[in-house]
XYZ file of C-alpha atoms in Angstrom:
769
model
C 37.101 -8.330 -1.844
C 38.774 -8.885 -5.200
C 37.502 -11.714 -7.445
C 39.046 -12.917 -10.729
C 36.877 -14.705 -13.297
C 39.199 -16.964 -15.321
C 38.640 -19.556 -17.943
C 41.150 -21.972 -19.468
C 39.441 -21.700 -22.868
C 37.238 -19.194 -24.478
C 33.543 -19.451 -25.261
C 32.424 -20.686 -21.766
C 30.637 -17.394 -20.835
C 33.136 -15.987 -18.424
C 32.338 -12.339 -19.198
C 28.702 -13.077 -19.306
C 28.834 -14.588 -15.798
C 30.900 -11.716 -14.412
C 28.614 -9.002 -15.764
C 25.461 -10.794 -14.342
C 27.023 -11.322 -10.933
C 28.264 -7.733 -10.818
C 24.805 -6.347 -11.440
C 23.233 -8.580 -8.748
C 25.887 -7.600 -6.106
C 25.347 -3.956 -6.941
C 21.509 -4.279 -6.755
C 22.016 -5.740 -3.259
C 23.560 -2.508 -2.132
C 27.251 -3.300 -2.679
C 29.818 -1.008 -4.346
C 31.140 -3.059 -7.348
C 33.889 -2.350 -9.775
C 34.281 -4.490 -13.011
C 37.831 -4.542 -14.457
C 38.437 -5.771 -18.082
C 41.876 -7.434 -17.874
C 41.406 -9.330 -21.076
C 43.746 -6.928 -22.937
C 44.075 -9.042 -26.057
C 40.427 -9.427 -26.634
C 38.474 -6.937 -24.623
C 34.658 -7.143 -24.610
C 33.303 -6.575 -21.159
C 32.293 -3.079 -22.021
C 29.940 -4.401 -24.588
C 27.700 -5.820 -21.863
C 27.460 -2.398 -20.154
C 27.454 -0.171 -23.240
C 23.605 0.431 -23.063
C 24.087 1.683 -19.531
C 27.028 4.101 -20.045
C 26.596 7.612 -21.430
C 30.004 7.821 -22.983
C 33.379 5.980 -22.603
C 36.425 7.640 -21.230
C 39.440 8.106 -23.531
C 41.469 5.535 -21.480
C 41.322 2.499 -19.391
C 43.490 -0.180 -17.854
C 46.254 -0.043 -20.525
C 46.737 3.650 -19.822
C 46.805 2.912 -16.085
C 49.539 0.320 -16.644
C 51.683 2.660 -18.808
C 51.222 5.410 -16.259
C 49.369 7.715 -18.680
C 46.238 7.763 -16.452
C 45.185 7.224 -12.889
C 42.530 4.483 -12.456
C 40.273 6.914 -10.689
C 40.139 9.178 -13.794
C 38.999 6.468 -16.229
C 36.433 4.500 -14.174
C 32.966 4.612 -15.875
C 29.733 4.756 -13.824
C 27.247 2.113 -15.033
C 23.534 3.046 -14.732
C 21.929 -0.381 -14.690
C 18.353 -0.198 -13.321
C 18.236 -0.631 -9.482
C 22.008 -0.881 -9.235
C 23.384 2.425 -7.887
C 27.073 1.680 -7.218
C 28.250 -0.197 -10.300
C 31.456 0.917 -12.084
C 33.555 -0.310 -15.017
C 37.316 -0.015 -15.789
C 37.645 -0.879 -19.479
C 40.718 -2.429 -21.082
C 41.665 0.893 -22.574
C 40.546 3.509 -25.078
C 38.571 1.546 -27.668
C 39.970 3.176 -30.871
C 42.057 2.025 -33.824
C 45.250 2.393 -32.007
C 44.200 0.140 -29.103
C 45.727 -3.130 -30.463
C 49.128 -1.584 -31.065
C 49.093 -0.007 -27.525
C 48.117 -3.310 -25.869
C 50.718 -5.363 -27.761
C 53.399 -2.775 -27.004
C 53.167 -3.571 -23.323
C 56.405 -5.387 -22.227
C 55.475 -7.164 -19.057
C 58.927 -8.207 -18.026
C 60.225 -4.663 -18.465
C 57.219 -3.249 -16.578
C 57.870 -5.533 -13.637
C 61.628 -5.206 -13.679
C 62.090 -1.463 -14.401
C 58.864 0.174 -13.492
C 57.768 -1.683 -10.320
C 54.503 -2.769 -11.753
C 54.095 -5.390 -8.987
C 54.332 -2.694 -6.323
C 51.978 -0.367 -8.342
C 49.390 -3.127 -8.547
C 49.679 -3.669 -4.824
C 48.913 0.012 -4.293
C 46.009 -0.090 -6.799
C 44.759 -3.193 -5.052
C 44.713 -1.474 -1.750
C 42.831 1.501 -3.167
C 40.241 -0.731 -4.815
C 39.648 -2.537 -1.527
C 39.167 0.836 0.106
C 36.694 2.209 -2.417
C 34.745 -0.915 -3.362
C 33.022 -3.869 -1.687
C 33.730 -6.125 -4.702
C 36.137 -5.845 -7.558
C 35.419 -8.374 -10.332
C 38.319 -8.887 -12.730
C 37.676 -10.400 -16.197
C 40.920 -12.258 -16.895
C 41.934 -13.413 -20.332
C 41.879 -16.942 -21.513
C 44.738 -19.357 -21.223
C 48.199 -19.171 -19.637
C 49.740 -15.835 -20.286
C 52.300 -13.269 -18.960
C 49.690 -11.376 -17.112
C 47.943 -14.486 -15.800
C 49.910 -14.254 -12.506
C 48.557 -10.829 -11.841
C 44.912 -11.820 -12.293
C 45.076 -15.316 -10.834
C 47.661 -15.027 -8.047
C 48.547 -11.418 -6.966
C 45.238 -9.597 -7.072
C 42.297 -11.893 -6.188
C 41.016 -13.208 -2.917
C 38.806 -15.592 -4.788
C 39.419 -17.220 -8.216
C 36.221 -18.105 -10.080
C 37.151 -20.804 -12.624
C 34.702 -20.947 -15.450
C 34.739 -24.133 -17.427
C 32.742 -26.083 -19.979
C 31.787 -29.744 -19.195
C 34.579 -31.552 -21.181
C 37.738 -33.136 -20.084
C 40.052 -30.642 -21.685
C 38.472 -27.767 -19.885
C 38.446 -29.585 -16.542
C 42.071 -30.645 -16.783
C 43.204 -27.142 -17.863
C 41.171 -25.520 -15.143
C 42.662 -27.701 -12.402
C 46.126 -27.051 -13.806
C 45.575 -23.285 -13.647
C 44.376 -23.514 -10.030
C 47.605 -25.522 -9.148
C 49.738 -22.885 -10.963
C 47.991 -20.003 -9.293
C 48.539 -21.481 -5.732
C 52.231 -21.952 -6.485
C 52.603 -18.421 -7.829
C 50.665 -17.117 -4.755
C 53.202 -18.821 -2.413
C 56.049 -17.075 -4.309
C 54.545 -13.613 -3.965
C 56.705 -11.166 -1.859
C 53.505 -9.853 -0.346
C 51.577 -11.010 2.718
C 48.460 -12.594 1.424
C 46.039 -15.241 2.686
C 45.506 -18.485 0.848
C 43.672 -18.282 -2.442
C 40.068 -19.608 -2.560
C 38.589 -21.318 -5.649
C 35.020 -21.272 -6.897
C 34.492 -23.539 -9.928
C 31.602 -22.548 -12.171
C 30.385 -24.841 -15.029
C 28.607 -23.034 -17.788
C 26.768 -23.801 -21.059
C 25.458 -27.042 -19.501
C 22.660 -28.613 -21.384
C 20.898 -31.143 -19.155
C 17.575 -31.235 -21.086
C 18.926 -33.924 -23.412
C 20.760 -36.997 -22.323
C 19.781 -36.847 -18.585
C 21.995 -39.813 -17.562
C 25.042 -38.372 -19.197
C 24.348 -34.950 -17.579
C 24.098 -36.638 -14.127
C 27.302 -38.588 -14.776
C 29.171 -35.393 -15.740
C 27.941 -33.563 -12.604
C 29.308 -36.523 -10.546
C 32.711 -36.271 -12.342
C 32.885 -32.529 -11.793
C 32.087 -32.832 -8.147
C 34.940 -35.397 -7.725
C 37.281 -33.209 -9.780
C 36.466 -30.050 -7.994
C 36.499 -31.561 -4.392
C 40.117 -30.362 -3.730
C 39.160 -26.845 -4.716
C 36.038 -26.846 -2.432
C 38.063 -28.390 0.448
C 39.258 -25.135 2.076
C 35.792 -23.567 2.422
C 32.973 -26.122 2.004
C 31.859 -27.144 5.577
C 32.829 -30.776 6.253
C 30.798 -33.438 8.005
C 27.361 -32.026 7.313
C 25.717 -35.441 7.274
C 25.691 -35.501 3.435
C 28.428 -37.224 1.590
C 27.355 -35.483 -1.576
C 27.837 -31.924 -0.514
C 30.145 -31.217 -3.467
C 27.631 -32.674 -5.893
C 24.907 -30.351 -4.386
C 27.233 -27.339 -4.757
C 28.023 -28.263 -8.445
C 24.316 -28.349 -9.149
C 23.792 -24.923 -7.537
C 26.669 -23.325 -9.579
C 26.214 -24.962 -12.948
C 24.865 -22.400 -15.436
C 22.509 -24.031 -17.899
C 22.699 -23.563 -21.596
C 19.811 -21.433 -22.867
C 20.043 -20.516 -26.529
C 18.310 -17.134 -25.952
C 21.376 -15.754 -24.136
C 23.870 -17.002 -26.706
C 23.307 -14.142 -29.017
C 24.936 -10.716 -28.425
C 26.132 -9.317 -25.050
C 22.982 -8.973 -22.829
C 22.687 -9.093 -19.044
C 20.238 -11.835 -18.174
C 19.376 -10.647 -14.595
C 18.178 -7.262 -15.978
C 15.351 -8.854 -18.027
C 14.804 -12.299 -16.393
C 13.267 -13.265 -13.030
C 15.490 -15.410 -10.931
C 13.071 -17.528 -9.023
C 13.123 -20.589 -11.300
C 15.970 -23.101 -11.660
C 15.065 -23.014 -15.398
C 16.544 -19.525 -15.659
C 20.140 -18.315 -15.971
C 19.502 -15.671 -13.296
C 18.773 -18.321 -10.684
C 22.324 -19.601 -10.890
C 23.844 -16.052 -11.164
C 22.123 -15.326 -7.906
C 23.689 -18.395 -6.426
C 27.159 -17.366 -7.490
C 26.625 -13.808 -6.335
C 25.429 -15.052 -2.956
C 28.458 -17.239 -2.531
C 30.757 -14.214 -3.119
C 28.615 -12.067 -0.861
C 29.067 -14.664 1.974
C 32.778 -14.916 1.194
C 32.096 -18.575 0.335
C 31.072 -19.228 4.014
C 28.271 -21.642 4.967
C 27.921 -22.933 1.449
C 26.154 -26.028 2.856
C 23.126 -23.660 3.435
C 23.090 -22.868 -0.350
C 22.716 -26.557 -0.944
C 20.112 -27.200 1.741
C 18.180 -23.931 1.736
C 19.029 -22.024 -1.394
C 16.389 -19.262 -0.967
C 17.430 -18.548 2.603
C 21.147 -18.245 1.539
C 20.417 -15.899 -1.359
C 18.015 -13.708 0.590
C 20.523 -13.391 3.436
C 23.167 -12.273 0.990
C 20.786 -9.736 -0.483
C 19.738 -8.358 2.965
C 23.367 -8.271 4.121
C 24.388 -6.029 1.216
C 21.499 -3.754 1.840
C 22.391 -3.499 5.583
C 25.984 -2.800 4.852
C 24.909 0.041 2.528
C 22.984 1.629 5.409
C 19.465 0.261 4.845
C 19.597 -1.882 7.938
C 17.131 -4.536 9.000
C 13.378 -3.895 8.677
C 12.583 -5.461 12.070
C 14.443 -5.798 15.296
C 12.958 -9.031 16.561
C 10.754 -11.831 15.057
C 8.637 -13.649 17.670
C 8.087 -17.201 16.315
C 5.148 -19.020 17.928
C 1.391 -19.221 17.970
C 0.746 -19.521 21.692
C -0.867 -16.781 23.819
C 2.463 -16.236 25.406
C 3.963 -15.417 21.971
C 1.260 -12.923 21.235
C 1.714 -11.158 24.573
C 5.481 -11.036 24.214
C 5.100 -9.498 20.706
C 2.659 -6.875 22.086
C 5.026 -6.050 25.060
C 7.973 -5.610 22.701
C 6.006 -3.258 20.472
C 4.964 -1.255 23.497
C 8.715 -0.840 24.564
C 9.319 0.558 21.032
C 10.919 -2.565 19.537
C 10.179 -3.093 15.824
C 8.789 -6.549 16.364
C 6.960 -8.795 14.015
C 5.402 -12.255 14.750
C 5.340 -15.397 12.709
C 6.241 -14.129 9.245
C 8.842 -16.679 8.163
C 9.010 -15.174 4.677
C 10.714 -12.189 6.240
C 13.324 -13.817 8.277
C 16.127 -12.258 6.219
C 14.769 -8.821 7.121
C 14.960 -9.449 10.919
C 17.974 -8.834 13.270
C 17.122 -11.265 16.130
C 14.658 -14.068 16.858
C 12.585 -15.315 19.815
C 11.287 -18.873 19.531
C 8.349 -19.157 21.980
C 7.254 -22.689 23.186
C 9.102 -24.609 20.415
C 7.850 -28.026 19.433
C 9.814 -31.068 20.644
C 10.322 -32.234 17.144
C 12.529 -30.439 14.585
C 10.707 -27.712 12.703
C 11.321 -26.546 9.148
C 10.468 -22.994 10.146
C 12.851 -22.936 13.015
C 15.541 -24.494 10.845
C 15.113 -21.597 8.408
C 15.786 -19.161 11.206
C 18.846 -21.148 12.424
C 20.183 -21.030 8.850
C 19.846 -17.300 8.672
C 21.697 -16.832 11.916
C 24.441 -19.306 10.864
C 25.015 -16.901 7.868
C 25.485 -13.949 10.254
C 26.991 -14.511 13.722
C 25.948 -11.066 14.909
C 22.309 -12.228 15.093
C 20.786 -13.926 18.117
C 18.240 -16.653 18.593
C 16.466 -16.730 21.976
C 14.070 -19.385 23.220
C 11.211 -19.197 25.731
C 10.125 -22.467 27.178
C 11.704 -25.870 27.038
C 14.763 -25.980 24.818
C 14.510 -28.667 22.136
C 17.506 -30.494 20.764
C 17.171 -28.388 17.490
C 17.533 -25.147 19.571
C 20.469 -26.422 21.858
C 22.574 -23.478 20.684
C 19.930 -20.926 21.402
C 19.972 -18.452 24.286
C 17.318 -19.340 26.922
C 15.313 -16.444 28.420
C 12.144 -15.812 30.425
C 9.048 -14.773 28.657
C 9.326 -11.016 29.329
C 9.956 -8.350 26.738
C 12.578 -6.681 29.056
C 14.485 -9.943 29.135
C 14.552 -9.940 25.312
C 15.755 -6.331 25.132
C 18.469 -7.039 27.757
C 19.736 -9.986 25.805
C 20.108 -8.120 22.454
C 23.380 -6.508 21.885
C 22.848 -2.710 21.254
C 25.522 -2.560 18.605
C 24.178 -1.720 15.179
C 20.583 -1.609 16.414
C 20.060 2.004 15.429
C 19.420 5.181 17.318
C 15.844 4.045 18.293
C 17.333 1.278 20.441
C 18.506 3.685 22.980
C 14.844 4.747 23.607
C 13.921 1.049 23.774
C 16.552 0.480 26.446
C 15.218 3.494 28.386
C 11.647 2.125 28.271
C 12.811 -1.252 29.417
C 14.812 0.301 32.267
C 11.741 2.140 33.326
C 9.826 -1.141 33.478
C 12.504 -2.713 35.829
C 12.476 0.433 37.877
C 8.822 0.144 38.470
C 9.428 -3.477 39.607
C 12.055 -2.177 42.076
C 14.880 -3.889 40.137
C 17.147 -0.937 40.376
C 20.388 -2.808 39.550
C 18.815 -4.222 36.354
C 17.402 -0.852 35.442
C 20.674 0.900 35.989
C 22.471 -1.554 33.765
C 20.062 -0.922 30.945
C 20.246 2.837 31.440
C 24.102 2.696 31.129
C 23.702 0.739 27.866
C 21.151 3.315 26.625
C 23.574 6.154 27.203
C 26.204 4.307 25.184
C 23.749 3.550 22.313
C 22.484 7.122 21.900
C 24.200 10.080 20.186
C 22.372 12.687 22.371
C 21.631 10.601 25.525
C 19.793 13.282 27.545
C 16.887 11.025 28.580
C 19.088 8.094 29.233
C 21.523 10.099 31.256
C 18.793 11.586 33.518
C 17.477 8.022 34.141
C 20.991 6.682 34.793
C 21.651 9.600 37.269
C 18.332 8.966 38.990
C 18.973 5.158 39.296
C 22.625 5.649 40.378
C 21.318 7.949 43.124
C 18.727 5.442 44.319
C 21.500 2.767 44.407
C 23.725 4.988 46.476
C 26.315 5.471 43.628
C 26.308 9.270 44.423
C 29.504 10.094 42.684
C 28.476 8.463 39.402
C 25.043 10.134 39.675
C 26.500 13.568 40.313
C 29.000 13.285 37.420
C 26.261 12.117 34.944
C 23.796 14.857 36.036
C 26.403 17.645 35.941
C 27.110 16.571 32.378
C 23.479 16.988 31.512
C 23.334 20.421 33.130
C 26.411 21.512 31.068
C 24.635 20.488 27.898
C 21.157 21.927 28.252
C 19.567 25.466 28.697
C 19.009 26.200 32.380
C 15.309 26.642 31.926
C 14.669 23.340 30.098
C 12.516 20.639 31.704
C 15.484 18.179 31.588
C 17.702 20.705 33.385
C 15.089 21.157 36.187
C 14.945 17.443 36.590
C 18.797 17.289 36.814
C 18.757 20.108 39.465
C 16.116 18.266 41.493
C 18.134 14.989 41.371
C 21.331 16.751 42.364
C 19.466 18.442 45.184
C 18.491 15.016 46.509
C 22.094 13.785 46.249
C 23.390 16.753 48.258
C 20.570 16.246 50.744
C 21.579 12.605 51.179
C 25.189 13.735 51.740
C 24.019 16.109 54.379
C 24.991 19.252 52.353
C 21.672 20.968 52.981
C 22.887 24.352 51.551
C 23.774 22.829 48.126
C 20.619 20.834 48.117
C 18.478 23.998 48.692
C 20.430 25.827 45.876
C 19.509 23.075 43.411
C 15.865 22.967 44.613
C 15.555 26.757 44.351
C 16.936 26.625 40.755
C 13.939 24.398 39.868
C 11.351 26.655 41.577
C 12.761 29.783 40.155
C 12.919 28.434 36.520
C 9.181 28.078 36.175
C 7.861 25.616 33.651
C 7.307 22.061 34.878
C 4.630 21.678 37.560
C 5.707 18.059 38.056
C 9.330 19.046 38.868
C 7.915 21.726 41.245
C 5.780 19.059 42.956
C 8.731 16.788 43.335
C 10.926 19.571 44.799
C 8.215 20.517 47.348
C 8.014 16.814 48.325
C 11.872 16.670 48.837
C 11.633 20.026 50.828
C 8.943 18.343 52.995
C 11.187 15.401 53.717
C 13.993 17.741 54.688
C 11.698 19.687 57.111
C 10.706 16.327 58.682
C 14.371 15.645 59.405
C 14.600 18.871 61.296
C 11.286 18.219 63.123
C 9.224 21.028 61.533
C 6.061 19.054 60.840
C 3.974 22.017 60.020
C 6.337 23.329 57.270
C 6.607 19.740 55.923
C 2.781 19.571 55.692
C 2.665 22.960 53.823
C 5.233 21.693 51.219
C 3.284 18.503 50.667
C 0.042 20.299 50.263
C 1.790 22.554 47.713
C 3.172 19.509 45.994
C -0.291 17.994 45.712
C -1.585 21.112 44.096
C 1.352 21.184 41.506
C 0.818 17.532 40.786
C -2.866 17.857 39.587
C -3.400 15.663 36.630
C -0.389 13.467 37.175
C -2.313 10.452 38.579
C 0.645 8.420 39.784
C 2.352 11.342 41.539
C -0.918 12.521 43.000
C -1.419 9.105 44.581
C 2.151 9.085 45.945
C 1.806 12.458 47.472
C -1.552 11.587 48.985
C 0.067 8.568 50.616
C 2.945 10.582 51.961
C 0.604 13.338 53.243
C -1.763 10.857 54.818
C 1.141 9.096 56.570
C 2.438 12.504 57.935
C -1.068 13.387 59.088
C -1.299 10.085 60.970
C 1.885 10.887 62.748
C 0.533 14.357 63.552
C -2.637 12.989 65.045
C -5.048 14.492 62.460
C -6.719 11.187 61.799
C -9.661 12.543 59.881
C -7.521 14.412 57.305
C -5.123 11.521 57.201
C -7.970 9.079 56.373
C -9.122 11.306 53.441
C -5.719 11.499 51.883
C -5.020 7.702 52.347
C -8.350 6.740 50.875
C -7.600 8.954 47.917
C -4.189 7.257 47.490
C -5.535 3.775 47.691
C -8.568 4.237 45.442
C -6.340 5.452 42.551
C -4.778 1.984 42.377
C -1.468 3.433 41.092
C 0.778 3.175 44.057
C 3.648 0.648 44.153
C 2.539 -2.472 45.799
C 4.508 -1.848 49.000
C 3.070 1.670 49.471
C -0.465 0.383 48.600
C -0.162 -2.331 51.284
C 1.189 0.177 53.845
C -1.686 2.693 53.086
C -4.311 -0.066 53.651
C -2.720 -1.062 56.969
C -2.708 2.544 58.008
C -6.439 2.892 57.157
C -7.054 -0.234 59.206
C -5.336 1.381 62.119
C -7.430 4.520 61.804
C -10.597 2.440 61.587
C -9.671 0.541 64.735
C -8.881 3.706 66.645
C -12.308 4.973 65.668
C -13.772 1.717 67.036
C -14.837 0.485 63.578
C -13.594 -3.040 63.833
C -15.315 -4.315 60.709
C -13.789 -1.511 58.600
C -10.394 -2.250 60.124
C -10.753 -5.875 59.211
C -11.766 -5.146 55.651
C -8.764 -2.959 55.000
C -6.352 -5.646 56.436
C -7.833 -8.343 54.184
C -7.356 -5.988 51.201
C -3.850 -5.450 52.236
C -3.288 -9.192 52.597
C -4.674 -9.772 49.096
C -2.424 -7.225 47.508
C 0.800 -8.073 49.462
C 3.338 -9.968 47.543
C 6.048 -10.968 50.068
C 5.103 -13.805 52.365
C 6.636 -11.899 55.312
C 4.308 -9.000 54.707
C 1.376 -11.369 54.594
C 2.484 -12.899 57.908
C 2.596 -9.486 59.555
C -0.876 -8.656 58.213
C -2.233 -12.012 59.478
C -0.785 -11.199 62.915
C -2.494 -7.733 62.890
C -5.790 -9.434 61.909
C -5.483 -11.929 64.737
C -4.777 -9.228 67.283
C -7.764 -7.263 65.985
C -10.049 -10.328 66.316
C -8.605 -11.614 69.569
C -9.437 -14.807 71.353
C -10.061 -17.940 69.451
C -10.833 -16.289 66.154
C -7.329 -14.785 66.109
C -5.783 -18.155 66.897
C -7.671 -19.769 64.052
C -6.505 -16.983 61.653
C -2.832 -17.636 62.441
C -3.207 -21.393 62.430
C -4.827 -21.298 58.944
C -1.945 -19.061 57.726
C 0.647 -21.437 59.030
C -1.064 -24.371 57.364
C -0.952 -22.573 54.006
C 2.617 -21.330 54.368
C 5.445 -22.563 52.240
C 7.610 -24.566 54.742
C 10.753 -23.070 53.161
C 9.707 -19.555 54.253
C 11.251 -19.646 57.663
C 11.009 -15.875 58.307
C 7.209 -15.836 57.935
C 6.935 -19.086 59.903
C 8.936 -17.785 62.807
C 6.840 -14.575 62.991
C 3.534 -16.527 62.866
C 4.560 -19.091 65.533
C 5.652 -16.343 67.877
C 2.296 -14.568 67.416
C 0.427 -17.789 67.949
C 2.229 -18.395 71.234
C 1.258 -14.832 72.406
C -2.341 -15.389 71.429
C -2.551 -18.726 73.430
C -1.068 -16.903 76.467
C -3.763 -14.181 76.036
C -6.519 -16.738 76.311
C -4.947 -18.733 79.174
C -3.708 -21.740 77.169
C -0.104 -22.260 78.436
C 0.417 -25.759 77.046
C -0.482 -24.626 73.539
C 1.639 -21.425 74.010
C 4.649 -23.639 75.130
C 4.431 -25.657 71.931
C 4.196 -22.541 69.694
C 7.112 -20.775 71.407
C 9.205 -23.956 71.335
C 8.621 -24.238 67.592
C 9.269 -20.524 67.079
C 12.673 -20.819 68.952
C 13.727 -23.708 66.693
C 12.935 -21.722 63.585
C 14.632 -18.473 64.811
C 17.715 -20.602 65.705
C 17.813 -21.993 62.070
C 17.637 -18.370 60.889
C 20.446 -17.428 63.297
C 18.150 -14.645 64.586
C 19.345 -14.126 68.256
C 16.750 -11.386 69.086
C 14.045 -13.685 67.743
C 15.304 -16.566 69.907
C 15.233 -14.310 73.010
C 11.642 -13.221 72.300
C 10.617 -16.866 71.877
C 12.388 -17.849 75.132
C 10.652 -14.984 76.968
C 7.209 -16.289 75.728
C 8.264 -19.836 76.661
C 9.294 -18.736 80.066
C 5.899 -17.042 80.574
C 4.073 -20.227 79.523
C 6.270 -22.529 81.616
C 5.582 -20.511 84.843
C 2.088 -22.037 84.736
C 3.484 -25.579 84.088
C 7.001 -26.238 85.686
C 8.908 -23.468 87.462
C 12.235 -25.280 86.947
C 11.807 -25.394 83.174
C 10.807 -21.688 83.203
C 13.975 -20.807 84.995
C 16.148 -22.762 82.585
C 14.402 -20.964 79.641
C 14.889 -17.580 81.418
C 18.641 -18.266 81.922
C 19.161 -19.263 78.278
C 17.489 -16.085 77.210
C 19.888 -14.120 79.398
C 22.879 -15.923 77.860
C 21.819 -15.068 74.360
C 20.945 -11.440 75.361
C 24.508 -10.755 76.525
C 25.545 -10.880 72.815
C 23.062 -8.388 71.667
C 23.442 -4.533 71.645
C 21.143 -1.623 70.703
C 17.625 -0.442 71.586
C 15.978 -3.742 70.942
C 18.396 -5.507 73.344
C 17.613 -2.878 76.050
C 13.850 -3.543 75.633
C 14.301 -7.337 75.735
C 16.430 -6.911 78.940
C 13.632 -4.968 80.666
C 11.142 -7.729 79.611
C 13.302 -10.457 81.058
C 13.733 -8.484 84.369
C 9.936 -8.276 84.623
C 9.230 -12.040 84.144
C 12.052 -13.582 86.255
C 10.646 -16.872 87.580
C 11.111 -17.381 91.385
C-alpha cells in the first residue's frame, strides 16, 4: 500500500509524523519504504541519519533522470526493533543537489520521457517489494503534486495545523487530488483521505480546543465518509476520530529531527507516540473498522501490531481462547490441549494473540470482555467466534457449537493454522473413530491430509477410515501413495500393507490380500502390525471354515500384542468368541473374563462379551453368575434396543413371575418414543405370560406389540405378534384365533428369506381348528 503524507503549508510536522509512523509499522513486522519526494526542501533523511551507516551517492532525483535504478539507491535503516525499514532519499546530498533538482523539467519528463509510465512501473515494483511505501510530499500546490497526491497513493494523509487557512487549503488539495485521480489514464481505485491535525495544544484554553475539534470534525466529515463506518449509534464518530488522530504539541519534540516512538512509551494519551500508534494502526487496517479505534483504542492498535507480526511469519501465539469460568470451560480447555491445540483460557489481555475464540456459557447481559473479543474479530474476518451454551443477543453473529473439543477443531478452518494443525485434526479424527463416527472422522482425516506437507499419518488414517466406510477405491489410492513414499520396512509401510490386505480380502481377492499380509510378516519390526495381520488371517480362515487354523492365528496375535492393552483386550474378546463357537467353554470363559476386566473394549464389544459370559454361566448351571453378568451388560449398554434385549434375556433366565416383573419394569421406564425397544419388550412379555398360563395378559401384550410393529412398518414383527396372539386366543375364543392366524398368513405372503420360512413353519404348527 502506498501512502502520501501531504501538508498545504510547512511547519505542521508532516515529516515527523511520517518517520514515526514508518518506524511503528516496521516494528510491527511490516516491510516499509520511506520516500523523500520533497525535492525542493529535502529533510526526511535527517530523522534517519543516526540509523544509517552511510548514504548512497544518489536518490529520487537520479531515479527520475534515469541515472540510477531505485533498487540501487535505497538505504537500509537500522532503527531498534525495526528490521525491514528502508529510505529512498531525495538525492545525493552534496553541493550540486539544488542545481540538479531545479534542472528537472517536469513537462518535458512527462511528454518526452514517459515519466508517468515509469512511475507506474516503479509503483508496481514498490508494491511487490514492500507492505507500505510512505511518501513525504512537498508543501503547497506544485508541478509534482499530482504524482504524490493523485497518481501514486492509495491513501492521502493530510497533515494540517488547527487554523482556517490550513483547513481550507487542505480541503482544496483533497478536491484537486480527486479530480486529478479521475483524469488518470490508469486503472485506479478511489483515493482515500486521512486528515491528521498536528501541533495541537489543548492544555490551555480548553473550551477553544474543544470548539476547534468540533469544527475539524465537521470539515473533515466528507473525507471520512468513504471509510468511516456509518450508523454506529454515535452521531459524533467523526469527533472521536479527530480526537484519536490529533497529535498534541509537546515542546520537547519541536527541537531537531528525532523519532519520538524510539524513546517514548506510547501507552499514555499525553505522549506523541500514542497518536502515532493510532495513525499507524489506521494504515495497517487500511482505514477499515475505524469505529473500533474510537470505542476500543487498545484493541484496535494491538490487532494492527499482531496482524503485521503474523503477516511477517510470526503467526498467532494461541490457536483458541476459551472464555468462561464454568467447569465446562475448564474441561473444554483441557480437552483442546490434549488434542494438541495451543489453547489458553480467560486471558483477555492476550486476545490479539489468539486466532479463534470459544465463549462458554455467556452471560445474558452484554459483557465488556466479550465485546473486546468481537472487536478483535471484526478487525480480521478470518477469525472465528464460537459459542457453547445459550446464545445471547451480543453473540448473535457467533457460531454455535456443542461443548466438545472435537466440535471446536471441526469448526476451525485449517487454512493458515500451521503445520501442527494437521496433527490436531488427526487426533480429533481418532476421537470420532473411537466413538464410531466414521463419517466425521473421515472428513477430519481428509482435511488433515490437505493441511500437512508430509501427510503420512493423516493418509494412513484416511485410508483406514475409507476402508471401514466401504470407500475401497479411495482407500487403495491413498494407501498405494503412502507405499510409494516410504521405505518398505518402515512401520508406516507395514500398516499400509495390512490395510491394503484387508481391502483385497473384502473384495474377495484372497491372493493379493495374502501378498500384502506376508509383506508385513516378512518385514519384521512392529509386533502390533504382526498381531493385526494374524487377526486378519484368522478371520479369513473362519470364512473358509478352518476353525483350528483361525485359533492358532489368534493365539499368535495375542502373543504379539503383549503390552498393547487395548489390542490385547480386543484379541481376547475375539478369541473367546471363537472358543464359544468351538465349544471350548472353559477356555472361552478365561479369554472373555480377561477381555472384560481390562475395561478397554468398545462399548458394543464389552456388552457382547458380558452377555456371552452370562451364557457360559447359565450353561454351567450358575444362574446367579449369569444374572450378574447380564446386569453388568445392562448398565454398560448405551442403545435402548440393546438394553431391551438384555432385559429379555434376564427375564428368560429368571422365568415365571420374576421375569414378567423384570420386563414390566423396563417398559414403564422406557422412553415412549423408542418404538423398537417397546415392540421387543411387549413381544417378550406376551411370551412370558403364555409360559405361565396367563392367556388374557398375553393377548393384551401381543395386541400392543402388533400395533407398535405396524407403526414401525415391521412386517416380520407383525407376523410374530400375530402368532403369539393366535396362541393366546386359542384359550379364549377360537374364532378370534382363526382371524389372527389368517391375518398372519396374509402378511407372510409378502415376506421372503430364512426368517419367512421359519415363521411359515410356526404358523403351520399352530393352525387353530
